[in-house]
Coordinates of C-alpha atoms and ligand atoms in Angstrom, one line a residue:
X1 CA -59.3 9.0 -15.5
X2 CA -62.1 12.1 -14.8
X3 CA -61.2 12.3 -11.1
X4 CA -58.8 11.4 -8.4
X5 CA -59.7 8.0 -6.7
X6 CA -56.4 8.2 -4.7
X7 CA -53.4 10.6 -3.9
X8 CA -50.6 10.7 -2.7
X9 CA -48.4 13.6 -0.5
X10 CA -44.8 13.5 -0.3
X11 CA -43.9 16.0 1.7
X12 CA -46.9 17.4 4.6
X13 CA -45.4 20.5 6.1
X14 CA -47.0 23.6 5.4
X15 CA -47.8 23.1 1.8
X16 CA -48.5 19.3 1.7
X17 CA -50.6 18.9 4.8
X18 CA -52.7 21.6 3.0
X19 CA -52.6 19.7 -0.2
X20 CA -53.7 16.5 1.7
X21 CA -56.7 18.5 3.2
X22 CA -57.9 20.0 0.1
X23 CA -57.3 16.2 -1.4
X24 CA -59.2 15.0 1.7
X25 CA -62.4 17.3 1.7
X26 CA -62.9 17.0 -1.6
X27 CA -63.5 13.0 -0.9
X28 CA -60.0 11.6 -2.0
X29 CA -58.3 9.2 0.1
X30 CA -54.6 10.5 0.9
X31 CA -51.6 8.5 1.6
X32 CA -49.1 10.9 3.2
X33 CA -45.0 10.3 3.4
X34 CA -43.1 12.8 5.5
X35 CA -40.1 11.5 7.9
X36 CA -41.0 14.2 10.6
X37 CA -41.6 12.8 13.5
X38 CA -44.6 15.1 14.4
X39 CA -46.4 15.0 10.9
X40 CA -49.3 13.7 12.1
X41 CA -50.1 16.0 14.6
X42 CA -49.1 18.9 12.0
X43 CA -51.0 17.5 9.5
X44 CA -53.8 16.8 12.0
X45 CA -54.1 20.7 12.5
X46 CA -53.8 21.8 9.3
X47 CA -57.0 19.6 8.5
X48 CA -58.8 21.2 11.6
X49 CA -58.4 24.3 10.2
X50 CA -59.3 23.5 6.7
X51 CA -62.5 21.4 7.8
X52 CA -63.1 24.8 9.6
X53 CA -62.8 26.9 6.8
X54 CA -65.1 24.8 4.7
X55 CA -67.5 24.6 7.0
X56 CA -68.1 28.3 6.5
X57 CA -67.2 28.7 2.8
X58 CA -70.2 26.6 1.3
X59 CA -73.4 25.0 2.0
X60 CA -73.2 22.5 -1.2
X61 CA -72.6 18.5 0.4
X62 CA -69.0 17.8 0.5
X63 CA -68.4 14.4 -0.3
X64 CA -67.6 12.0 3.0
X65 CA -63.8 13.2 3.8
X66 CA -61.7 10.5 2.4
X67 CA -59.2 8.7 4.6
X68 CA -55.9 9.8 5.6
X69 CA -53.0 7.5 5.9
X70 CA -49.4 7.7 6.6
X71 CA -47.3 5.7 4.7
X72 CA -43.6 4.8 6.3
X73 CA -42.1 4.9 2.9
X74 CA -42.6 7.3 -0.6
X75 CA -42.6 3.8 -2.0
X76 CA -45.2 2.6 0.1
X77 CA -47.0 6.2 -0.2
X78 CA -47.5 6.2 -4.1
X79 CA -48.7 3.0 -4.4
X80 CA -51.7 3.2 -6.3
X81 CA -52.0 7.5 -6.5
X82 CA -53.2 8.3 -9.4
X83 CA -52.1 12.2 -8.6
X84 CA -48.5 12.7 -6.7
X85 CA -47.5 15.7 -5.0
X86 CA -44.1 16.6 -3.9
X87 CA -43.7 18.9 -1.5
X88 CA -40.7 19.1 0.4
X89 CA -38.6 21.6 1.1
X90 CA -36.7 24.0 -1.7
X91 CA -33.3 22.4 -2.4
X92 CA -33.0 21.2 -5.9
X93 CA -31.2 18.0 -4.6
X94 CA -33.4 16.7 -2.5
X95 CA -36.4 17.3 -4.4
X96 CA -34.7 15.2 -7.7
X97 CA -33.7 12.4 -5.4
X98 CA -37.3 12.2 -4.1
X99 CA -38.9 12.5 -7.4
X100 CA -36.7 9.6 -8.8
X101 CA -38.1 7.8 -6.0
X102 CA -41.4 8.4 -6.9
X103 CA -40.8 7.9 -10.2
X104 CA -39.2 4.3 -9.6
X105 CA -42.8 3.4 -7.4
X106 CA -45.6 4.8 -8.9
X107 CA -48.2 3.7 -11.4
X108 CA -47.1 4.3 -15.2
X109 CA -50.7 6.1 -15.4
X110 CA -50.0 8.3 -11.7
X111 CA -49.2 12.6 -12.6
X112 CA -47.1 13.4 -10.3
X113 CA -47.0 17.2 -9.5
X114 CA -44.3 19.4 -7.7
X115 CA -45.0 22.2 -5.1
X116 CA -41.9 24.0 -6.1
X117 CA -42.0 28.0 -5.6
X118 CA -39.2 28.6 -8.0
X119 CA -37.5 25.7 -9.3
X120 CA -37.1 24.7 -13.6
X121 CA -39.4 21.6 -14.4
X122 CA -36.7 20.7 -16.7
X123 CA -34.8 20.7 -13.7
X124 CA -36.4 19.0 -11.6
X125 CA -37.5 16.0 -14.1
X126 CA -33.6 15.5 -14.9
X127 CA -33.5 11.8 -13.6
X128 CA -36.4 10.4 -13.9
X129 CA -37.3 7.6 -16.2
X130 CA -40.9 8.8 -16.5
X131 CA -40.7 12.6 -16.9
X132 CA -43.2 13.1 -19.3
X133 CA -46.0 12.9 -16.7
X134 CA -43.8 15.5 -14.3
X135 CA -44.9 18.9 -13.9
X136 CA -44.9 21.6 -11.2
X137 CA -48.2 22.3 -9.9
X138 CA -47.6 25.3 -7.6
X139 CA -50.1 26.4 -5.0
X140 CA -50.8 29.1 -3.1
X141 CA -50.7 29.1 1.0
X142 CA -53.4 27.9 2.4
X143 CA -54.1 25.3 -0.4
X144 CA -57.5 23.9 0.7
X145 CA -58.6 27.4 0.3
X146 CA -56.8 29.4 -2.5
X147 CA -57.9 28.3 -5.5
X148 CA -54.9 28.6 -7.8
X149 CA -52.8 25.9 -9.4
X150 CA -49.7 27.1 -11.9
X151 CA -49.1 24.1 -13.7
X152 CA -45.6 24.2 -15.8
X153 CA -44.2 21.7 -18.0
X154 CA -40.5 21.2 -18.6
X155 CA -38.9 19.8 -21.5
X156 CA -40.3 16.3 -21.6
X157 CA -43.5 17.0 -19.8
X158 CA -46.0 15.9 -22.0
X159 CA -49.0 18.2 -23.3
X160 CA -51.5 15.2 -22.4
X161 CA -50.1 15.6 -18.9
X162 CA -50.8 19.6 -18.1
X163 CA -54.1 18.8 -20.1
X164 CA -55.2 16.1 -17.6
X165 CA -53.2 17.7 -15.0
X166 CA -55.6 20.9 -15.8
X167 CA -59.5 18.8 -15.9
X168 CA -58.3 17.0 -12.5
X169 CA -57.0 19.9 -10.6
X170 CA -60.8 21.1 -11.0
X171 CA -62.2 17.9 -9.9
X172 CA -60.5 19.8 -6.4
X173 CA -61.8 22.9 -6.7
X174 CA -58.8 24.1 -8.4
X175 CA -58.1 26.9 -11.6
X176 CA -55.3 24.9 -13.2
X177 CA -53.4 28.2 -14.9
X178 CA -51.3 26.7 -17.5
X179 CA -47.5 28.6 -17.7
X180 CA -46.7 28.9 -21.3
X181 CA -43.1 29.0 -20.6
X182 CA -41.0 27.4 -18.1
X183 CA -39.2 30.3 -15.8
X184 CA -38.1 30.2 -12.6
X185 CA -40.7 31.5 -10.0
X186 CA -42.6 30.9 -12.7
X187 CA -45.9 33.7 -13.1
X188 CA -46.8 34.4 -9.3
X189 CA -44.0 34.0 -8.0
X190 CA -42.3 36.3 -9.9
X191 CA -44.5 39.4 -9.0
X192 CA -44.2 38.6 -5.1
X193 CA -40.7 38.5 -5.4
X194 CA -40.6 42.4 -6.6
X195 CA -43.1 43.0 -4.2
X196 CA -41.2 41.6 -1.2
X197 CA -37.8 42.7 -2.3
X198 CA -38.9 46.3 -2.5
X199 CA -40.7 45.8 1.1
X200 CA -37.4 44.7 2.3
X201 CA -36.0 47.9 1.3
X202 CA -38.8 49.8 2.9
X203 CA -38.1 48.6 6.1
X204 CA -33.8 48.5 6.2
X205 CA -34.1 52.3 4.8
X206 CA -36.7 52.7 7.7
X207 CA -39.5 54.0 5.6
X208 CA -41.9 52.3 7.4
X209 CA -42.6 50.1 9.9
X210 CA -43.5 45.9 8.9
X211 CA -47.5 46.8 9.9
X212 CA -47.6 50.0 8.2
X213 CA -46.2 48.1 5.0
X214 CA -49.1 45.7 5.7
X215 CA -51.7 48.2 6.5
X216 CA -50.7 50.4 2.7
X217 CA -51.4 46.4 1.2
X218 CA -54.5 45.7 2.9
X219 CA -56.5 49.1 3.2
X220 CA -55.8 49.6 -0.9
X221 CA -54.8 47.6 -3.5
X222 CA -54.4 44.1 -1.9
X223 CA -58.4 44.3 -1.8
X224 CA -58.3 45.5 -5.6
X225 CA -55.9 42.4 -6.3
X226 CA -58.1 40.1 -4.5
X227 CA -61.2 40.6 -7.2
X228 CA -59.2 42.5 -10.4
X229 CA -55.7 41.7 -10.5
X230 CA -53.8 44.5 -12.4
X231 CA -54.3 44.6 -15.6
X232 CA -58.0 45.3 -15.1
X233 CA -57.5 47.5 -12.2
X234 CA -55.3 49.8 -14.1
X235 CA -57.5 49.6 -17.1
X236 CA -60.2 51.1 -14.9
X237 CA -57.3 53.9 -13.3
X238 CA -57.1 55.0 -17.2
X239 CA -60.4 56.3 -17.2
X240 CA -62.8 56.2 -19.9
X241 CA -59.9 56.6 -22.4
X242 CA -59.0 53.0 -20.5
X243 CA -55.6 51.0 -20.4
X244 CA -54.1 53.3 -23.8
X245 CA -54.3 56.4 -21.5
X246 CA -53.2 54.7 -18.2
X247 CA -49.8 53.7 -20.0
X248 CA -49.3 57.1 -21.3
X249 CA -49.9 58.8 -18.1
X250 CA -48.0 56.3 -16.3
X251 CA -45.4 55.5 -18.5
X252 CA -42.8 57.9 -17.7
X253 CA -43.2 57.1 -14.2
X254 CA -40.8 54.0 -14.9
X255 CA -37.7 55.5 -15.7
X256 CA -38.1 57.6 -12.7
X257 CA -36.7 56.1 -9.5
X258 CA -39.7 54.4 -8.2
X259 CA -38.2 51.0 -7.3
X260 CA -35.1 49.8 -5.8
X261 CA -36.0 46.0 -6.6
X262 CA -33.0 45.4 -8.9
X263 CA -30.9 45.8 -6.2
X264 CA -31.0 42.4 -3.3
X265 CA -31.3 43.7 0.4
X266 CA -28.5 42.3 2.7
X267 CA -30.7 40.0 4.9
X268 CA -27.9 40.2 7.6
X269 CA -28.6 39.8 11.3
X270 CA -29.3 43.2 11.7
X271 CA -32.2 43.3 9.3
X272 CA -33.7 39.9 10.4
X273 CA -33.5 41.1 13.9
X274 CA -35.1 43.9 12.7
X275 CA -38.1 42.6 10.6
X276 CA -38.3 39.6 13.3
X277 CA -39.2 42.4 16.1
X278 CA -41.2 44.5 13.9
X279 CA -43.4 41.2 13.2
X280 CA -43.6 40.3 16.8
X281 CA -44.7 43.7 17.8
X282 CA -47.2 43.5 15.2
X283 CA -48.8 39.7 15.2
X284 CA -47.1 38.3 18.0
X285 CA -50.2 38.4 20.3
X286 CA -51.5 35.4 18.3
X287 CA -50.2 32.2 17.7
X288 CA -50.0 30.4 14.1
X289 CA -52.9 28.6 14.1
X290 CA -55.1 31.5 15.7
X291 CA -53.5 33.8 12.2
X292 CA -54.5 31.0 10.5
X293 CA -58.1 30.7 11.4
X294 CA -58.2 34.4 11.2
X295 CA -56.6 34.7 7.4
X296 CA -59.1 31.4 6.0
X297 CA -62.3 33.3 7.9
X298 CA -61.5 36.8 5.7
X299 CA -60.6 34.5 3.0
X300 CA -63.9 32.9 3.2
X301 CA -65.6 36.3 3.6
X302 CA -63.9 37.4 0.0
X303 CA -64.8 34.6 -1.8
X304 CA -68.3 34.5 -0.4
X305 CA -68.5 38.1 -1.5
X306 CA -66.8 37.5 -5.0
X307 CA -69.0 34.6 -5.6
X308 CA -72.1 37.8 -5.5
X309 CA -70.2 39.5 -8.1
X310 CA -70.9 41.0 -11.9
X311 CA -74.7 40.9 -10.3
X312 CA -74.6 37.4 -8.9
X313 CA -73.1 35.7 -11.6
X314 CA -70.1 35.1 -9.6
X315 CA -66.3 37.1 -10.2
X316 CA -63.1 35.5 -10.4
X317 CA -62.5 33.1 -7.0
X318 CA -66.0 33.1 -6.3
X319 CA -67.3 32.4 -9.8
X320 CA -64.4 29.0 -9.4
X321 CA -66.7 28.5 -6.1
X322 CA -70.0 28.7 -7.5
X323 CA -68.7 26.2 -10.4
X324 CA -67.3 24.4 -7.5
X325 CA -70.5 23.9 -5.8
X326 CA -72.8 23.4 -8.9
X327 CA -70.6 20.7 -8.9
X328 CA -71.1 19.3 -5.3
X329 CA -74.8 19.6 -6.2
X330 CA -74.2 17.6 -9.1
X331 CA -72.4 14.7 -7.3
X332 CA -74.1 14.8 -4.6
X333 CA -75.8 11.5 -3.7
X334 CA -79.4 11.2 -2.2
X335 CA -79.2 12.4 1.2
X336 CA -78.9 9.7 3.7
X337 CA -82.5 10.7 5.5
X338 CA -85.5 8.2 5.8
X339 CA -88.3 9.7 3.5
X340 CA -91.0 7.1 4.9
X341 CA -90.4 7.5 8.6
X342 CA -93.0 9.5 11.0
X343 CA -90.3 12.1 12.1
X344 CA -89.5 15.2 11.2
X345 CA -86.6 15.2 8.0
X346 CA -82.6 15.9 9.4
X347 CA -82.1 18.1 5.9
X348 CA -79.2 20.5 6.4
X349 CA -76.0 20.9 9.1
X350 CA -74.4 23.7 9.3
X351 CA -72.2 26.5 11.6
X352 CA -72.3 29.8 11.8
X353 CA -69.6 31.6 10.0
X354 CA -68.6 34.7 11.8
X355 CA -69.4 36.7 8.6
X356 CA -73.3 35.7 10.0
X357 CA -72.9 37.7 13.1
X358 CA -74.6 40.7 14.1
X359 CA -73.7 44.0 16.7
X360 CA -74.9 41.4 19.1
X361 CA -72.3 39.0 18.8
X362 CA -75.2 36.6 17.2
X363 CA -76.5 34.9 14.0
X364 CA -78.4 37.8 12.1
X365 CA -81.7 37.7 11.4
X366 CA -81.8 37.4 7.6
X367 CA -79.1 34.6 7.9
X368 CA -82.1 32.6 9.8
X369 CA -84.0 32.8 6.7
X370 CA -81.0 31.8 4.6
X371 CA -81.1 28.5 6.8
X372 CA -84.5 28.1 6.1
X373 CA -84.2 28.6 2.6
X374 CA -81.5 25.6 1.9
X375 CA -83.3 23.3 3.9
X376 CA -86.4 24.0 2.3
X377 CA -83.7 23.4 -1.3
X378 CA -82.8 20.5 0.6
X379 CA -86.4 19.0 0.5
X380 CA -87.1 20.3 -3.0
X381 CA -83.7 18.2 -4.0
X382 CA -85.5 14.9 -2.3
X383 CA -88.4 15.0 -4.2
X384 CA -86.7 15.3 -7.7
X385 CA -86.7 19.4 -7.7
X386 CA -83.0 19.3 -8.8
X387 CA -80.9 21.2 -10.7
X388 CA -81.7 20.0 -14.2
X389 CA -85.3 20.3 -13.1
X390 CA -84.8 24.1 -12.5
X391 CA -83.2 24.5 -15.6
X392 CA -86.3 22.5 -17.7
X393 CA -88.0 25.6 -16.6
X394 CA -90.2 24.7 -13.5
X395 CA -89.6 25.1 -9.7
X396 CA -91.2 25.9 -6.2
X397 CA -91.1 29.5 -5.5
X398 CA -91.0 30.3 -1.8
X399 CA -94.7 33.1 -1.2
X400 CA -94.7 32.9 2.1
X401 CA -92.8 32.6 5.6
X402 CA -93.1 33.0 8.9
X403 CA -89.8 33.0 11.5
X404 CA -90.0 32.5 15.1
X405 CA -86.7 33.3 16.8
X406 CA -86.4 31.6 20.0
X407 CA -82.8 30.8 20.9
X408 CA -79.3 32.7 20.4
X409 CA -77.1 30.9 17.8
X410 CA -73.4 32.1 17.9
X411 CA -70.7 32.4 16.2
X412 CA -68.7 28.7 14.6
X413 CA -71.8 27.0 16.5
X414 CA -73.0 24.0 14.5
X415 CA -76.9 23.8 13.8
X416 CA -79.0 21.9 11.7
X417 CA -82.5 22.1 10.7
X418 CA -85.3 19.8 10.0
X419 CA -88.6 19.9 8.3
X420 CA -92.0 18.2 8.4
X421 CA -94.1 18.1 5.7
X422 CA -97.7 19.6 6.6
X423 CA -99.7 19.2 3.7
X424 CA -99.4 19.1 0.0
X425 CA -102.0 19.9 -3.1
X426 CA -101.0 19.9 -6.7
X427 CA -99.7 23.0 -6.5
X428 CA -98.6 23.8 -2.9
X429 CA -95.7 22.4 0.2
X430 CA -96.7 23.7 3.3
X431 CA -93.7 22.9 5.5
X432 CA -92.6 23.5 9.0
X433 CA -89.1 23.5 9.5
X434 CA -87.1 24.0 12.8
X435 CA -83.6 24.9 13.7
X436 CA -81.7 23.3 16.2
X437 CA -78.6 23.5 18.2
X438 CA -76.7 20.8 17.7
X439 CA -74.7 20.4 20.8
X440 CA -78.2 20.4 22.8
X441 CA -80.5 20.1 20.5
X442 CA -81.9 23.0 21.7
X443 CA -84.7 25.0 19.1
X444 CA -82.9 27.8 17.9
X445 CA -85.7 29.1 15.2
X446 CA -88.9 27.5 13.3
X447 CA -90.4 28.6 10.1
X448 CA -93.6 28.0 8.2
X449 CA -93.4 28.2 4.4
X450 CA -95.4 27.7 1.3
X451 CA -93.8 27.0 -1.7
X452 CA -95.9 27.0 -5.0
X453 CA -94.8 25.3 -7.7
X454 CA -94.5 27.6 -10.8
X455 CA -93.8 27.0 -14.5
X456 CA -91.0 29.5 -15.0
X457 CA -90.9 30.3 -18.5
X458 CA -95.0 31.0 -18.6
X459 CA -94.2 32.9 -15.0
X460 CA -97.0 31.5 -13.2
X461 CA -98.3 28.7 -10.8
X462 CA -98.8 24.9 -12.1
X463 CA -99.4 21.9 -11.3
X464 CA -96.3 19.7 -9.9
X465 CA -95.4 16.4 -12.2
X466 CA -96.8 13.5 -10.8
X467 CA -93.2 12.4 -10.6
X468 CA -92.6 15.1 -7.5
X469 CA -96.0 14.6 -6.3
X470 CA -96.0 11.1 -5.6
X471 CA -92.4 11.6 -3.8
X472 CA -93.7 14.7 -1.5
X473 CA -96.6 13.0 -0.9
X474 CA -95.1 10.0 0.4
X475 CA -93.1 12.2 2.9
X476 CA -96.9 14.2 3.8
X477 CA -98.2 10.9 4.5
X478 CA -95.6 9.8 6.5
X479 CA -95.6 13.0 8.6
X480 CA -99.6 13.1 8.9
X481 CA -98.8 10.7 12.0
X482 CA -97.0 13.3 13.7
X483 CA -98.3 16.1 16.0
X484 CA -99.6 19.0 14.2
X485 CA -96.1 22.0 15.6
X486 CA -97.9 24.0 18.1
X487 CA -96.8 27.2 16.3
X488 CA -97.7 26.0 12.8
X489 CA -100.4 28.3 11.9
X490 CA -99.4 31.2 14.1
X491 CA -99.6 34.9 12.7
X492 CA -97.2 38.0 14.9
X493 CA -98.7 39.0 18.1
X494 CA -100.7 36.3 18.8
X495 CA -100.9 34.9 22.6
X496 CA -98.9 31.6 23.0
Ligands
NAI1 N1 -44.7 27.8 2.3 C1 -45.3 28.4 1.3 O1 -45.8 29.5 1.4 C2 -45.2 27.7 -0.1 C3 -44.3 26.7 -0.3 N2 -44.3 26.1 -1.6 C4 -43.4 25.0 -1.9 O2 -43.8 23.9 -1.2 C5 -42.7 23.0 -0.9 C6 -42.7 22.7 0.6 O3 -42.7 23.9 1.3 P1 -43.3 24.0 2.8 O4 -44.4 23.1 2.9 O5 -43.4 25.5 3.0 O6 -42.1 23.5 3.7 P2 -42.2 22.8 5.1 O7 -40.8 23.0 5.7 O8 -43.3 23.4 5.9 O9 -42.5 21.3 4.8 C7 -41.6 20.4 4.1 C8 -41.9 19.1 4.7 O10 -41.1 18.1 3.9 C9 -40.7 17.1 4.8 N3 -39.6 16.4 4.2 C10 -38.3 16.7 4.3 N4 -37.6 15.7 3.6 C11 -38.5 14.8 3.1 C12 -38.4 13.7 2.3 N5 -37.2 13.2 1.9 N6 -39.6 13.0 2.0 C13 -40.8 13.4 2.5 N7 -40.9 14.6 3.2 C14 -39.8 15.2 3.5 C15 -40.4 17.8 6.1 O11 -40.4 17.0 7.2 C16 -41.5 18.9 6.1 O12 -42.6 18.4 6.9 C17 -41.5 23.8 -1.3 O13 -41.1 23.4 -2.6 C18 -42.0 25.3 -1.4 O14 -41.3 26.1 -2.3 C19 -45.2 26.4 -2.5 C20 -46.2 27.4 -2.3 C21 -46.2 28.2 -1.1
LIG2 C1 -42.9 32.4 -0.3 N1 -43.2 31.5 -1.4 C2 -42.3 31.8 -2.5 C3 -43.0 30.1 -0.9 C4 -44.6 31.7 -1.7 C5 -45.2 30.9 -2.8 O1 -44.6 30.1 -3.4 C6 -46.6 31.1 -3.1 C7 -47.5 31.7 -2.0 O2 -48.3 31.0 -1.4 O3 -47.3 32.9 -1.7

């Protein structure tokens, strides 16, 4: 098995309807068992939101959503899953009894995964009669998005299953981070547990306030987190003597009474009541969903960012999205778009992620050409200009553009652009390509481009391969038919 043809969630609260979304988007049918008698309109939103999020986090073709269904057994749910994933709530009880369920139903071949925050594997795979394809594979809230996976084995947890567990998990997008030793909370957990409990104190000793707490996270090192961790961070905070000097300038600091986290905070009422106000004060002017929307969108923002790190090669999460997409690319079948027909080429759909706006509450202007760009990659991916191409050392190098900016496109509008084909030599693609609204098909934008094909290693223009040049062509001829674009051809300042 190299991917996931079907999966199955058990379990489609928080965590599972997020698992069956990231399941979902990346192409995987889902069946989804959960006895609450509003799942599908939870999980319904939780797939909105994710569809929403990748609709801004990447360009690269998604594979057609696969189909959700909801089962009205787990025996009727795993039939046929070839990944599992439990995720109902926290109670050791419940979770064996559900997992010998599985167990009992699924395929010999299925992996079946648990969400679990905290709980043993060992544990967990106590009853089952198949446990050596059991292990937890904990995510991190929201799941379509964050791309971490702690996968633990127990006892009898085979090492064929965390290794399979590991090449599917990034079939979805996912870093499968393999636990060495079972413990509970496991890796991640255990470090937001001392976080939280010390929080806790912070705010029963009055401190601080819940949005001050958040504000010292968010303005500091919860940015450095996001793209180092802390290891490398404090490596860095050593100086040039590095992580040998950080440890003996910081060292001593730990017997001094810098943490309270050994010691559990009374959660009585007082303290929720507390921590419940402080939160409303603080967030309460948006609903769930909206916090949602608002967390995936900065998430997106990071990992677009991250993905332009160590000078574009990509940086933790966004180097596990650019593998992500060079994957898409790779699977991506031929676009669905009729090369021979006398219209104008639907190449690219896409919306504006609010990281494209400008101080005018609009799509900025360099983000036009960005449009223009993949749909121009678009038709270069048509005619055979593909990855492996690029990397046999030729291409089409874009030398020249012209944008015409003609309508407002705002913020989570959807677009999509098309191009016709004005002429082609050996050498050259003169296209046209136009950008439209797609709720009124209103022109947003055109552009006129050359693009000259170039052998890359040699750093200069050559002729194209017969092999693209029949296919472009084709697509010229078919496009001679149609009406010259009235602004094809014009230069800044001219009279319309
Ligand atoms: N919420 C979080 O931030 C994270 C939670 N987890 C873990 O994910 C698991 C689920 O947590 P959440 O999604 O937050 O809880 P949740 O309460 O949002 O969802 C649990 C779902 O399980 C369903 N359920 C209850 N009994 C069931 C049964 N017998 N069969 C099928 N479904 C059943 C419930 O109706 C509910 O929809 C837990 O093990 C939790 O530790 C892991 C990572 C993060
Ligand atoms: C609060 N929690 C223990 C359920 C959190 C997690 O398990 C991971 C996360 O998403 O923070």
């Amino acid at each position: 098995m190299t991917k996931i043809n079907k999966a199955a969630c058990v379990g489609g609260g928080v965590i599972g309807g997020a698992w069956a979304a990231r399941f979902l988007l990346a192409g995987i049918d889902v069946s989804m068992y959960d006895p609450h008698p509003e799942a599908t309109r939870i999980v319904g939103e939780v797939l909105a939101n994710a569809e929403r999020a990748y609709g801004m986090l990447t360009m690269a073709p998604l594979p057609p959503r696969g189909t959700l269904s909801f089962a009205k057994s787990i025996e009727e749910a795993v039939q046929d899953a070839d990944w599992i994933q439990e995720s109902v709530p926290e109670r050791l009880e419940l979770k064996r009894g559900v997992l010998t369920q599985i167990d009992a139903a699924a395929s010999p071949s299925a992996l079946i995964g648990s969400s679990t925050s905290g709980l043993m594997p060992t544990d967990l795979q106590r009853d089952m009669k198949h446990p050596e394809r059991f292990f937890v594979a904990h995510p991190y809230n929201p799941v379509y998005l964050l791309p971490l996976v702690e996968l633990v084995g127990g006892q009898k947890t085979s090492k064929e299953t965390i290794t399979k567990a590991k090449e599917l998990a990034a079939t979805i997008g996912m870093e499968g981070v393999v636990i060495a030793k079972e413990i509970e909370a496991f890796v991640g957990d255990r470090l937001l547990e001392a976080l939280w409990r010390e929080a806790l104190w912070l705010i029963q000793d009055d401190i601080c306030d819940t949005e001050t707490l958040d504000n010292v996270i968010r303005y500091s090192f919860g940015m450095r987190w996001a793209q180092m961790g802390l290891f490398e961070t404090y490596r860095i905070a050593g100086g040039e003597a590095g992580m040998r000097h950080f440890l003996a300038q910081f060292g001593p600091c730990l017997q001094w009474p810098w943490t309270k986290f050994t010691d559990v905070v009374d959660l009585d009422d007082a303290l929720v009541d507390k921590i419940g106000s402080q939160s409303d004060a603080q967030s309460g002017a948006y609903g769930i969903r909206e916090l949602e929307r608002i967390r995936d969108e900065n998430l997106v923002g990071i990992m677009q960012a991250l993905k332009g790190g160590n000078g574009g090669k990509g940086w933790g999460a966004g180097k596990l999205l650019a593998d992500f997409e060079s994957r898409l690319w790779a699977n991506a079948g031929k676009l669905p778009v009729d090369t021979g027909a006398a219209k104008p080429l639907r190449l690219l759909d896409v919306k504006v992620n609010p990281s494209w706006a400008d101080y005018n509450g609009h799509m900025t202007e360099f983000r036009y050409l960005q449009v223009f760009g993949d749909t121009s990659d678009a038709l270069l991916r048509l005619i055979g200009v593909d990855d492996a191409y690029v990397k046999d050392g030729h291409s089409y190098y874009t030398v020249e553009t012209h944008i015409r900016h003609l309508g407002e496109a705002k913020v989570n509008e959807a677009l999509y652009s098309t191009c016709q084909v004005l002429s082609v030599d050996e050498k050259r693609i003169h296209v046209f390509h136009t950008i439209h609204r797609a709720a009124d098909d209103e022109t947003i934008a055109t552009a006129e481009q050359m693009l000259l094909h170039v052998d890359a290693k040699a750093g200069k223009a050559a002729p194209a391969p017969e092999s693209v040049l029949s296919k472009v062509k084709a697509i010229a001829e078919a496009h001679a038919t149609l009406p010259k674009p009235e602004a094809a051809g014009r230069h800044v300042g001219q009279k319309k």
